[in-house]
């Protein structure tokens, strides 16, 4: 069986969502595909290499198998992974591979897991690997579409985005950096989170107004820079975009990863164009 799940893009609310504020997140039309076939032992093949159950090279897939084994007796499986989502980019590659793996295992081994069960299991896998997780990424990969969190309200996203990948970054390092800044300046940082929260809410109510949303993108980026998750490289790239009348911001933890903006006919060099993916996880082939 082959199953696929989409990646995601955080439009607004990075870091603030960790502290109880809102975030606006969309699935994107870049997918991870996982092929699963029953076998006598485990074999996992991806761009990272070929292994058996391996919790270092293939931690997300290996823990997904371990969690799935709680509902089905899996003696072995041949698993092949192909992904359009860059690893370590902040575009949800880890969640997509977890969700697609669980869906393909479910189909191959005849276990009828619904989307909510797949999401809950995927969230546990994220925690197994990362120690903590909001659950937003596996939710988006499971259900598709664009949503305002934490209330899970659907939002219509009517335009495409350009995305530039600056390379891998450490989410944990950026989260820790923001936590340390908050400890040193709690009242200031809380006010910044409040402002980001308002931006996410305003964006969710006005996604059809390109000019308005572009203003919010610029405001959100300034606030992310204020909490220390931008870099000189990111700042220079965004300034270059501004000179070309493009507006952009970080998506994800920052410190690297990706920046994005609304695609209005200008495609920056080295960028890819993505749009909201309305469909979540799905079986593609029997």
XYZ file of N, CA and C in Angstrom:
858
model
N 0.836 -1.199 0.000
C 0.000 0.000 0.000
C 0.878 1.260 0.000
N 0.400 2.257 -0.676
C 1.070 3.560 -0.676
C 0.108 4.589 -0.094
N 0.596 5.365 0.845
C -0.186 6.464 1.405
C 0.641 7.739 1.351
N -0.026 8.866 1.286
C 0.689 10.143 1.276
C 0.025 11.115 2.234
N 0.831 12.076 2.707
C 0.337 13.122 3.604
C 1.042 14.423 3.257
N 0.347 15.559 3.409
C 0.941 16.843 3.040
C 1.843 17.427 4.121
N 2.746 18.301 3.675
C 3.495 19.135 4.598
C 2.637 20.310 5.046
N 3.271 21.256 5.733
C 2.501 22.387 6.255
C 3.347 23.651 6.230
N 2.643 24.776 6.318
C 3.308 26.059 6.462
C 2.604 26.829 7.575
N 3.385 27.348 8.516
C 2.825 28.216 9.549
C 2.757 29.616 8.961
N 1.559 30.129 8.808
C 1.386 31.460 8.237
C 1.600 32.541 9.293
N 1.045 32.324 10.475
C 1.181 33.290 11.569
C 1.164 32.540 12.905
N 1.918 33.060 13.878
C 1.796 32.558 15.241
C 2.945 31.730 15.773
N 4.053 31.610 15.014
C 5.192 30.851 15.520
C 5.601 31.323 16.921
N 6.031 30.390 17.717
C 6.528 30.613 19.088
C 5.411 31.078 20.035
N 4.607 32.052 19.635
C 3.516 32.484 20.506
C 2.561 31.336 20.790
N 2.355 30.459 19.811
C 1.431 29.335 20.003
C 1.919 28.390 21.095
N 3.226 28.339 21.321
C 3.788 27.502 22.388
C 3.318 28.005 23.757
N 2.984 29.299 23.823
C 2.584 29.914 25.084
C 1.096 30.266 25.083
N 0.298 29.444 24.389
C -1.143 29.535 24.500
C -1.829 30.523 23.576
N -1.069 31.135 22.654
C -1.697 32.060 21.710
C -2.117 31.328 20.432
N -2.715 32.078 19.522
C -3.229 31.492 18.292
C -2.136 31.345 17.231
N -2.378 30.381 16.341
C -1.540 30.225 15.152
C -2.437 29.872 13.977
N -2.055 30.349 12.808
C -2.770 30.035 11.572
C -1.844 29.178 10.712
N -2.291 27.968 10.418
C -1.428 26.972 9.762
C -2.178 26.354 8.588
N -1.445 26.088 7.498
C -2.059 25.484 6.317
C -1.259 24.287 5.851
N -1.960 23.254 5.377
C -1.302 22.188 4.634
C -0.860 22.747 3.289
N 0.195 22.174 2.710
C 0.676 22.615 1.405
C 0.699 21.438 0.431
N 0.722 21.748 -0.848
C 0.666 20.718 -1.879
C 2.037 20.122 -2.184
N 2.790 19.859 -1.148
C 4.024 19.070 -1.198
C 3.795 17.893 -0.256
N 3.968 16.670 -0.758
C 3.548 15.501 -0.001
C 4.697 14.523 0.223
N 4.554 13.742 1.289
C 5.429 12.605 1.569
C 4.657 11.332 1.248
N 5.291 10.443 0.492
C 4.655 9.166 0.124
C 5.418 8.015 0.760
N 4.665 7.112 1.362
C 5.246 5.958 2.043
C 4.611 4.689 1.488
N 5.450 3.797 1.015
C 4.993 2.496 0.505
C 5.311 1.432 1.539
N 4.315 0.656 1.918
C 4.476 -0.399 2.923
C 4.038 -1.731 2.326
N 4.881 -2.748 2.523
C 4.556 -4.103 2.082
C 4.933 -5.072 3.183
N 4.047 -6.009 3.498
C 4.326 -7.011 4.526
C 5.617 -7.756 4.186
N 6.408 -8.057 5.235
C 7.676 -8.761 5.039
C 8.020 -9.534 6.304
N 9.057 -10.359 6.222
C 9.470 -11.154 7.379
C 10.276 -10.362 8.384
N 10.805 -9.205 7.967
C 11.598 -8.360 8.853
C 11.345 -6.906 8.449
N 11.995 -5.976 9.137
C 11.797 -4.570 8.840
C 12.931 -4.018 7.982
N 12.553 -3.284 6.958
C 13.509 -2.586 6.096
C 12.923 -1.218 5.790
N 13.677 -0.169 6.113
C 13.235 1.203 5.875
C 14.212 1.862 4.912
N 13.688 2.359 3.795
C 14.524 3.000 2.784
C 14.052 4.432 2.561
N 14.982 5.382 2.663
C 14.677 6.789 2.403
C 15.946 7.459 1.912
N 15.881 8.768 1.707
C 17.076 9.510 1.294
C 18.147 9.506 2.392
N 17.765 9.104 3.612
C 18.724 9.024 4.718
C 19.505 7.714 4.711
N 19.057 6.742 3.915
C 19.746 5.458 3.846
C 18.778 4.294 3.962
N 19.346 3.098 4.090
C 18.559 1.871 4.231
C 18.901 1.243 5.572
N 17.889 1.030 6.408
C 18.108 0.459 7.736
C 16.981 -0.525 8.052
N 17.136 -1.200 9.172
C 16.015 -1.903 9.779
C 15.311 -0.909 10.686
N 14.645 -1.415 11.729
C 14.130 -0.499 12.749
C 15.327 0.237 13.337
N 15.357 1.539 13.204
C 16.518 2.325 13.609
C 16.013 3.635 14.192
N 16.172 3.808 15.509
C 15.604 4.959 16.184
C 16.527 6.178 16.150
N 17.643 6.058 15.434
C 18.521 7.207 15.221
C 18.429 7.709 13.781
N 18.611 6.810 12.807
C 18.539 7.227 11.406
C 17.111 7.488 10.959
N 16.190 6.619 11.357
C 14.779 6.746 10.985
C 13.895 6.760 12.234
N 14.062 7.761 13.106
C 13.316 7.731 14.379
C 11.804 7.847 14.205
N 11.352 8.720 13.304
C 9.905 8.936 13.176
C 9.198 7.704 12.621
N 9.804 7.068 11.630
C 9.208 5.861 11.059
C 9.277 4.710 12.056
N 10.403 4.571 12.735
C 10.574 3.462 13.683
C 9.609 3.574 14.855
N 9.433 4.783 15.390
C 8.474 4.953 16.482
C 7.038 4.810 15.980
N 6.778 5.199 14.716
C 5.446 4.989 14.152
C 5.124 3.500 14.090
N 6.100 2.687 13.686
C 5.911 1.240 13.658
C 5.664 0.713 15.069
N 6.446 1.205 16.022
C 6.306 0.761 17.402
C 4.911 1.098 17.945
N 4.426 2.300 17.662
C 3.092 2.684 18.121
C 2.009 1.875 17.408
N 2.174 1.657 16.095
C 1.184 0.898 15.348
C 1.117 -0.545 15.842
N 2.232 -1.068 16.321
C 2.278 -2.441 16.830
C 1.396 -2.620 18.072
N 0.974 -1.510 18.670
C 0.061 -1.590 19.810
C -1.347 -1.994 19.377
N -1.676 -1.804 18.096
C -3.020 -2.151 17.611
C -2.999 -3.290 16.589
N -1.804 -3.697 16.153
C -1.684 -4.796 15.184
C -0.344 -5.497 15.404
N -0.337 -6.793 15.250
C 0.887 -7.572 15.428
C 1.681 -7.543 14.120
N 2.680 -6.676 14.062
C 3.459 -6.487 12.834
C 4.807 -7.184 12.999
N 5.005 -8.261 12.248
C 6.260 -9.019 12.327
C 7.370 -8.399 11.489
N 6.967 -7.727 10.425
C 7.953 -7.111 9.550
C 7.270 -6.350 8.434
N 7.993 -5.397 7.855
C 7.456 -4.607 6.749
C 8.596 -3.993 5.958
N 8.397 -3.947 4.666
C 9.319 -3.240 3.777
C 8.722 -1.856 3.530
N 9.473 -0.806 3.905
C 8.944 0.556 3.871
C 9.861 1.437 3.027
N 9.289 2.094 2.030
C 10.036 3.011 1.174
C 9.403 4.396 1.240
N 10.255 5.411 1.414
C 9.783 6.778 1.635
C 10.310 7.689 0.531
N 9.406 8.423 -0.084
C 9.757 9.474 -1.036
C 9.026 10.743 -0.610
N 9.746 11.852 -0.603
C 9.122 13.077 -0.111
C 9.489 14.282 -0.956
N 8.493 15.124 -1.197
C 8.701 16.407 -1.858
C 9.012 17.508 -0.845
N 8.966 17.172 0.435
C 9.120 18.172 1.504
C 10.566 18.181 1.978
N 11.262 19.303 1.893
C 12.653 19.343 2.355
C 12.761 19.020 3.846
N 13.741 18.181 4.204
C 13.958 17.811 5.602
C 14.505 19.007 6.373
N 14.013 19.198 7.596
C 14.545 20.245 8.473
C 14.246 21.655 8.016
N 13.208 21.809 7.195
C 12.907 23.122 6.624
C 11.824 23.872 7.389
N 11.165 23.196 8.319
C 10.027 23.800 8.998
C 8.728 23.626 8.251
N 8.734 22.777 7.205
C 7.538 22.555 6.398
C 6.839 21.245 6.737
N 7.123 20.691 7.903
C 6.351 19.558 8.390
C 6.719 18.208 7.815
N 7.988 18.037 7.428
C 8.399 16.759 6.837
C 8.267 15.606 7.828
N 8.589 15.837 9.082
C 8.528 14.771 10.091
C 7.096 14.299 10.315
N 6.179 15.240 10.490
C 4.781 14.868 10.708
C 4.207 14.162 9.498
N 4.556 14.629 8.299
C 4.027 14.018 7.084
C 4.479 12.568 6.959
N 5.742 12.280 7.291
C 6.211 10.897 7.170
C 5.567 10.014 8.239
N 5.339 10.554 9.433
C 4.650 9.783 10.477
C 3.240 9.425 10.031
N 2.500 10.426 9.612
C 1.085 10.233 9.255
C 0.952 9.310 8.047
N 1.792 9.515 7.025
C 1.736 8.651 5.837
C 2.121 7.217 6.183
N 3.107 7.046 7.065
C 3.511 5.705 7.490
C 2.367 4.998 8.209
N 1.726 5.697 9.129
C 0.615 5.088 9.874
C -0.548 4.732 8.951
N -0.845 5.607 7.994
C -1.937 5.328 7.063
C -1.609 4.122 6.177
N -0.360 4.046 5.694
C 0.032 2.924 4.845
C 0.064 1.619 5.629
N 0.554 1.644 6.863
C 0.524 0.456 7.723
C -0.914 0.012 7.969
N -1.769 0.981 8.254
C -3.178 0.693 8.503
C -3.815 -0.015 7.314
N -3.527 0.491 6.097
C -4.103 -0.101 4.889
C -3.508 -1.469 4.588
N -2.199 -1.600 4.746
C -1.521 -2.869 4.401
C -1.881 -3.980 5.370
N -2.046 -3.649 6.647
C -2.299 -4.674 7.659
C -3.786 -4.788 8.037
N -4.639 -4.088 7.301
C -6.074 -4.261 7.475
C -6.620 -3.758 8.794
N -6.012 -2.692 9.322
C -6.507 -2.079 10.559
C -7.214 -0.776 10.187
N -8.475 -0.676 10.514
C -9.285 0.463 10.078
C -9.140 1.629 11.060
N -8.048 2.380 10.918
C -7.841 3.564 11.752
C -8.484 4.766 11.073
N -9.329 5.494 11.792
C -9.875 6.717 11.223
C -8.874 7.862 11.392
N -9.191 9.017 10.828
C -8.243 10.132 10.848
C -7.909 10.598 12.267
N -8.896 10.626 13.140
C -8.624 11.079 14.503
C -7.686 10.110 15.215
N -7.847 8.819 14.981
C -6.953 7.821 15.578
C -5.545 7.937 15.011
N -5.440 8.197 13.711
C -4.122 8.395 13.107
C -3.463 9.639 13.686
N -4.222 10.725 13.803
C -3.673 11.952 14.387
C -3.179 11.735 15.810
N -4.002 11.094 16.651
C -3.612 10.883 18.051
C -2.362 10.006 18.149
N -2.280 8.987 17.304
C -1.105 8.120 17.311
C 0.130 8.879 16.811
N -0.047 9.702 15.773
C 1.063 10.486 15.227
C 1.587 11.491 16.252
N 0.670 12.083 17.015
C 1.091 13.027 18.056
C 1.948 12.312 19.111
N 1.571 11.089 19.468
C 2.369 10.313 20.421
C 3.754 10.026 19.863
N 3.833 9.756 18.556
C 5.131 9.499 17.928
C 6.006 10.750 17.994
N 5.422 11.917 17.713
C 6.175 13.175 17.823
C 6.758 13.340 19.226
N 5.946 13.039 20.232
C 6.416 13.158 21.613
C 7.491 12.116 21.900
N 7.324 10.902 21.371
C 8.351 9.861 21.529
C 9.708 10.358 21.049
N 9.709 11.065 19.923
C 10.973 11.490 19.310
C 11.476 12.801 19.903
N 10.572 13.776 20.073
C 10.973 15.134 20.416
C 10.841 15.476 21.890
N 10.109 14.652 22.631
C 9.927 14.929 24.047
C 8.716 15.783 24.350
N 8.353 16.689 23.431
C 7.153 17.509 23.574
C 6.692 17.902 22.182
N 5.402 18.169 22.031
C 4.867 18.553 20.731
C 3.496 19.171 20.915
N 3.177 20.154 20.081
C 1.868 20.800 20.147
C 0.802 19.957 19.465
N 1.208 19.112 18.521
C 0.257 18.315 17.760
C -0.253 18.998 16.510
N 0.137 20.248 16.281
C -0.349 20.983 15.114
C 0.101 20.323 13.818
N 1.380 19.956 13.724
C 1.898 19.389 12.473
C 1.189 18.090 12.088
N 1.090 17.096 12.981
C 0.378 15.875 12.581
C -1.103 16.103 12.322
N -1.704 17.077 12.997
C -3.106 17.393 12.729
C -3.270 17.878 11.289
N -2.423 18.810 10.880
C -2.502 19.361 9.521
C -2.220 18.281 8.489
N -1.205 17.443 8.731
C -0.886 16.371 7.782
C -2.022 15.357 7.677
N -2.739 15.156 8.759
C -3.848 14.201 8.750
C -5.082 14.764 8.054
N -5.429 16.001 8.356
C -6.706 16.546 7.898
C -6.597 17.464 6.678
N -5.406 18.014 6.388
C -5.290 18.958 5.286
C -6.004 20.263 5.600
N -6.018 21.174 4.629
C -6.701 22.446 4.803
C -5.907 23.444 5.621
N -6.520 24.580 5.902
C -5.928 25.627 6.738
C -6.793 25.815 7.975
N -6.135 26.028 9.122
C -6.850 26.044 10.389
C -6.286 27.113 11.326
N -7.172 27.663 12.135
C -6.761 28.508 13.248
C -6.716 27.643 14.494
N -5.582 27.670 15.177
C -5.411 26.903 16.410
C -5.354 27.865 17.582
N -5.767 27.438 18.799
C -6.044 26.052 19.184
C -7.477 25.582 18.961
N -8.386 26.470 18.499
C -9.783 26.020 18.426
C -10.116 25.184 17.202
N -9.137 24.985 16.314
C -9.339 24.158 15.120
C -10.491 24.692 14.275
N -10.419 25.943 13.935
C -11.413 26.553 13.046
C -10.844 26.633 11.634
N -11.597 26.092 10.662
C -11.136 26.113 9.275
C -11.096 27.547 8.738
N -10.074 27.808 7.923
C -9.893 29.126 7.312
C -9.652 28.922 5.815
N -10.267 29.739 4.990
C -10.043 29.670 3.545
C -8.799 30.474 3.186
N -7.860 29.831 2.491
C -6.642 30.509 2.032
C -6.695 30.544 0.508
N -6.999 31.702 -0.080
C -7.297 31.750 -1.510
C -6.112 32.017 -2.424
N -4.899 32.095 -1.887
C -3.768 32.389 -2.757
C -2.602 31.451 -2.503
N -1.612 31.524 -3.396
C -0.406 30.700 -3.315
C 0.701 31.479 -2.617
N 1.776 30.766 -2.269
C 2.920 31.377 -1.590
C 4.221 30.984 -2.282
N 5.182 31.912 -2.255
C 6.546 31.516 -2.609
C 7.281 31.158 -1.321
N 8.115 30.132 -1.390
C 8.860 29.661 -0.222
C 10.326 29.513 -0.599
N 11.194 30.062 0.214
C 12.640 29.928 0.019
C 13.208 29.148 1.196
N 13.896 28.059 0.891
C 14.488 27.214 1.924
C 15.935 27.625 2.158
N 16.238 28.039 3.381
C 17.590 28.476 3.729
C 18.424 27.356 4.343
N 17.866 26.169 4.451
C 18.623 25.049 5.006
C 18.120 24.642 6.372
N 18.656 23.533 6.871
C 18.188 22.961 8.132
C 18.466 23.880 9.304
N 17.596 23.781 10.304
C 17.744 24.551 11.531
C 17.357 23.682 12.705
N 17.651 24.148 13.913
C 17.301 23.406 15.117
C 16.096 24.059 15.777
N 14.950 23.414 15.676
C 13.742 23.933 16.324
C 13.934 24.015 17.832
N 14.510 22.963 18.404
C 14.699 22.927 19.854
C 15.561 24.097 20.321
N 16.593 24.415 19.550
C 17.494 25.524 19.916
C 16.747 26.852 19.901
N 15.921 27.075 18.885
C 15.172 28.323 18.789
C 14.118 28.429 19.893
N 13.419 27.333 20.177
C 12.423 27.328 21.249
C 13.084 27.644 22.590
N 14.257 27.059 22.808
C 15.002 27.310 24.047
C 15.461 28.765 24.131
N 15.888 29.310 22.993
C 16.349 30.702 22.960
C 15.225 31.656 23.332
N 14.035 31.401 22.810
C 12.887 32.250 23.130
C 12.494 32.093 24.600
N 12.549 30.872 25.109
C 12.218 30.630 26.515
C 13.170 31.389 27.438
N 14.450 31.402 27.096
C 15.440 32.120 27.910
C 15.191 33.626 27.879
N 14.858 34.149 26.693
C 14.544 35.576 26.581
C 13.305 35.916 27.403
N 12.330 35.052 27.367
C 11.100 35.271 28.146
C 11.399 35.259 29.643
N 12.296 34.407 30.064
C 12.668 34.364 31.478
C 13.354 35.658 31.915
N 14.140 36.245 31.025
C 14.856 37.487 31.356
C 13.942 38.713 31.280
N 13.003 38.707 30.331
C 12.128 39.868 30.124
C 10.673 39.401 29.977
N 10.116 38.836 31.029
C 8.798 38.195 30.900
C 7.694 39.124 30.438
N 7.606 40.329 30.992
C 6.507 41.217 30.637
C 6.620 41.687 29.188
N 7.833 41.975 28.751
C 8.040 42.440 27.380
C 7.682 41.333 26.386
N 8.207 40.138 26.623
C 7.987 39.040 25.676
C 6.519 38.620 25.657
N 5.855 38.646 26.818
C 4.431 38.321 26.841
C 3.634 39.306 25.982
N 4.014 40.589 26.017
C 3.332 41.582 25.190
C 3.564 41.304 23.699
N 4.771 40.861 23.356
C 5.055 40.506 21.961
C 4.185 39.323 21.547
N 4.072 38.315 22.411
C 3.204 37.168 22.118
C 1.748 37.612 21.944
N 1.314 38.566 22.777
C -0.049 39.077 22.647
C -0.256 39.736 21.279
N 0.749 40.475 20.822
C 0.654 41.131 19.518
C 0.611 40.105 18.392
N 1.437 39.065 18.497
C 1.423 37.995 17.491
C 0.066 37.297 17.489
N -0.496 37.109 18.673
C -1.815 36.492 18.799
C -2.863 37.295 18.034
N -2.847 38.610 18.209
C -3.802 39.468 17.505
C -3.603 39.402 15.995
N -2.349 39.304 15.554
C -2.057 39.185 14.122
C -2.668 37.908 13.558
N -2.501 36.793 14.263
C -3.072 35.521 13.801
C -4.586 35.611 13.672
N -5.230 36.226 14.666
C -6.687 36.368 14.647
C -7.139 37.281 13.512
N -6.443 38.399 13.336
C -6.791 39.322 12.255
C -6.612 38.653 10.894
N -5.535 37.891 10.740
C -5.285 37.202 9.474
C -6.388 36.190 9.177
N -6.832 35.462 10.204
C -7.868 34.441 9.999
C -9.180 35.042 9.527
N -9.409 36.324 9.867
C -10.671 36.988 9.492
C -10.570 37.752 8.172
N -9.335 37.890 7.651
C -9.143 38.765 6.482
C -8.245 38.144 5.416
N -8.307 36.815 5.272
C -7.386 36.152 4.353
C -7.642 36.487 2.883
N -8.786 37.061 2.562
C -9.051 37.433 1.176
C -8.448 38.762 0.758
N -7.941 39.530 1.726
C -7.411 40.869 1.467
C -5.881 40.797 1.414
N -5.340 40.733 0.205
C -3.896 40.524 0.031
C -3.085 41.649 0.664
N -3.468 42.876 0.439
C -2.716 44.005 0.979
C -2.706 43.968 2.511
N -3.846 43.677 3.090
C -3.967 43.606 4.554
C -3.100 42.474 5.110
N -3.158 41.311 4.472
C -2.374 40.162 4.938
C -0.882 40.439 4.784
N -0.483 41.103 3.716
C 0.933 41.459 3.558
C 1.413 42.372 4.687
N 0.563 43.287 5.121
C 0.926 44.141 6.259
C 1.123 43.300 7.519
N 0.270 42.307 7.705
C 0.393 41.438 8.874
C 1.658 40.578 8.785
N 2.002 40.130 7.580
C 3.233 39.359 7.395
C 4.439 40.191 7.838
N 4.484 41.457 7.405
C 5.604 42.333 7.775
C 5.642 42.579 9.283
N 4.469 42.799 9.884
C 4.418 43.013 11.332
C 4.884 41.773 12.089
N 4.393 40.607 11.674
C 4.758 39.364 12.367
C 6.261 39.114 12.267
N 6.840 39.378 11.087
C 8.283 39.177 10.937
C 9.072 40.094 11.865
N 8.632 41.337 12.003
C 9.322 42.267 12.908
C 9.289 41.764 14.348
N 8.173 41.175 14.740
C 8.047 40.656 16.102
C 8.887 39.392 16.293
N 8.983 38.566 15.261
C 9.857 37.385 15.347
C 11.318 37.806 15.460
N 11.675 38.846 14.740
C 13.033 39.368 14.863
C 13.277 39.894 16.282
N 12.257 40.498 16.875
C 12.391 41.053 18.227
C 12.645 39.965 19.267
N 12.129 38.753 19.043
C 12.363 37.680 20.018
C 13.574 36.817 19.636
N 14.322 37.262 18.632
C 15.629 36.667 18.385
C 15.684 35.439 17.507
N 14.623 35.167 16.716
C 14.653 33.950 15.911
C 14.939 34.211 14.436
N 15.128 35.479 14.102
C 15.612 35.794 12.765
C 17.143 35.755 12.789
N 17.772 35.890 11.643
C 19.234 35.888 11.534
C 19.631 36.978 10.545
N 20.904 37.387 10.543
C 21.335 38.370 9.538
C 21.057 37.913 8.111
N 21.203 36.621 7.854
C 20.934 36.092 6.512
C 19.458 36.251 6.159
N 18.586 35.896 7.099
C 17.151 36.047 6.865
C 16.783 37.515 6.701
N 17.335 38.376 7.570
C 17.035 39.807 7.496
C 17.439 40.390 6.147
N 18.614 39.995 5.655
C 19.086 40.503 4.365
C 18.216 40.004 3.228
N 17.814 38.724 3.285
C 16.954 38.171 2.244
C 15.621 38.906 2.199
N 15.026 39.140 3.366
C 13.731 39.825 3.419
C 13.869 41.270 2.967
N 14.982 41.921 3.319
C 15.225 43.291 2.858
C 15.360 43.329 1.335
N 16.004 42.315 0.769
C 16.143 42.237 -0.688
C 14.775 42.060 -1.346
N 13.939 41.225 -0.728
C 12.579 41.065 -1.238
C 11.831 42.393 -1.202
N 11.989 43.129 -0.096
C 11.286 44.398 0.052
C 11.706 45.393 -1.023
N 12.987 45.369 -1.388
C 13.447 46.251 -2.461
C 12.785 45.881 -3.792
N 12.381 44.616 -3.907
C 11.656 44.165 -5.094
C 10.158 44.161 -4.892
N 9.698 44.875 -3.862
C 8.274 45.025 -3.545
C 7.597 43.691 -3.208
N 8.334 42.822 -2.525
C 7.784 41.581 -2.002
C 7.853 41.604 -0.481
N 6.875 41.004 0.157
C 6.822 40.943 1.618
C 6.990 39.488 2.035
N 7.804 39.244 3.058
C 8.066 37.860 3.469
C 8.315 37.785 4.961
N 8.166 36.576 5.503
C 8.461 36.321 6.907
C 8.950 34.888 7.081
N 9.516 34.633 8.230
C 9.874 33.278 8.638
C 8.616 32.435 8.731
N 8.732 31.154 8.406
C 7.701 30.196 8.773
C 8.364 29.110 9.605
N 7.834 28.856 10.782
C 8.455 27.858 11.657
C 9.306 28.499 12.723
N 10.255 27.739 13.218
C 11.016 28.153 14.402
C 11.996 29.277 14.136
N 12.441 29.435 12.881
C 13.445 30.445 12.579
C 14.849 29.910 12.741
N 15.826 30.820 12.673
C 17.225 30.413 12.762
C 17.712 29.704 11.517
N 16.946 29.760 10.454
C 17.180 28.995 9.230
C 15.827 28.555 8.720
N 15.765 27.376 8.125
C 14.479 26.892 7.632
C 14.002 27.706 6.448
N 12.722 28.082 6.455
C 12.117 28.733 5.290
C 11.548 30.108 5.623
N 11.521 30.955 4.596
C 10.741 32.186 4.624
C 9.729 32.102 3.493
N 8.613 32.815 3.640
C 7.564 32.754 2.620
C 6.910 34.111 2.456
N 6.221 34.253 1.334
C 5.397 35.423 1.092
C 4.295 35.055 0.124
N 3.341 35.961 -0.058
C 2.248 35.718 -0.998
C 2.785 35.814 -2.423
N 2.474 34.825 -3.226
C 2.896 34.809 -4.630
C 1.954 35.682 -5.445
N 2.519 36.724 -6.051
C 1.718 37.677 -6.823
C 2.289 37.824 -8.236
N 2.802 36.707 -8.769
C 3.347 36.719 -10.125
C 4.848 36.867 -10.179
N 5.477 37.239 -9.039
C 6.931 37.336 -8.964
C 7.457 36.137 -8.184
N 8.288 35.333 -8.840
C 8.858 34.145 -8.198
C 10.320 34.415 -7.900
N 10.678 34.633 -6.627
C 12.082 34.901 -6.302
C 12.984 33.740 -6.711
N 14.207 34.068 -7.056
C 15.175 33.051 -7.444
C 15.357 32.025 -6.322
N 15.333 30.744 -6.689
C 15.541 29.679 -5.720
C 14.306 29.329 -4.910
N 13.165 29.925 -5.225
C 11.959 29.664 -4.443
C 11.111 28.583 -5.106
N 10.198 28.021 -4.329
C 9.182 27.138 -4.873
C 7.825 27.738 -4.562
N 6.848 27.423 -5.396
C 5.495 27.934 -5.210
C 4.641 26.829 -4.605
N 3.959 27.156 -3.515
C 3.077 26.195 -2.863
C 1.707 26.822 -2.689
N 0.718 25.980 -2.518
C -0.631 26.464 -2.238
C -1.273 25.580 -1.195
N -2.380 26.042 -0.663
C -3.078 25.283 0.366
C -3.568 23.955 -0.194
N -3.271 22.884 0.510
C -3.715 21.530 0.151
C -4.934 21.208 0.991
N -6.062 21.050 0.335
C -7.295 20.829 1.087
C -7.427 19.381 1.570
N -6.750 18.442 0.892
C -6.871 17.037 1.254
C -5.731 16.629 2.176
N -6.063 15.870 3.195
C -5.070 15.392 4.139
C -4.485 14.054 3.711
N -4.263 13.181 4.685
C -3.671 11.873 4.404
C -4.613 11.054 3.534
N -4.040 10.246 2.649
C -4.864 9.420 1.764
C -4.078 8.200 1.316
N -4.806 7.134 1.007
C -4.216 5.949 0.361
C -4.178 6.229 -1.118
N -3.022 5.981 -1.742
C -2.878 6.285 -3.148
C -2.901 5.057 -4.029
N -2.534 3.898 -3.458
C -2.428 2.712 -4.308
C -2.590 1.464 -3.464
N -3.248 0.469 -4.017
C -3.371 -0.811 -3.332
C -2.315 -1.775 -3.849
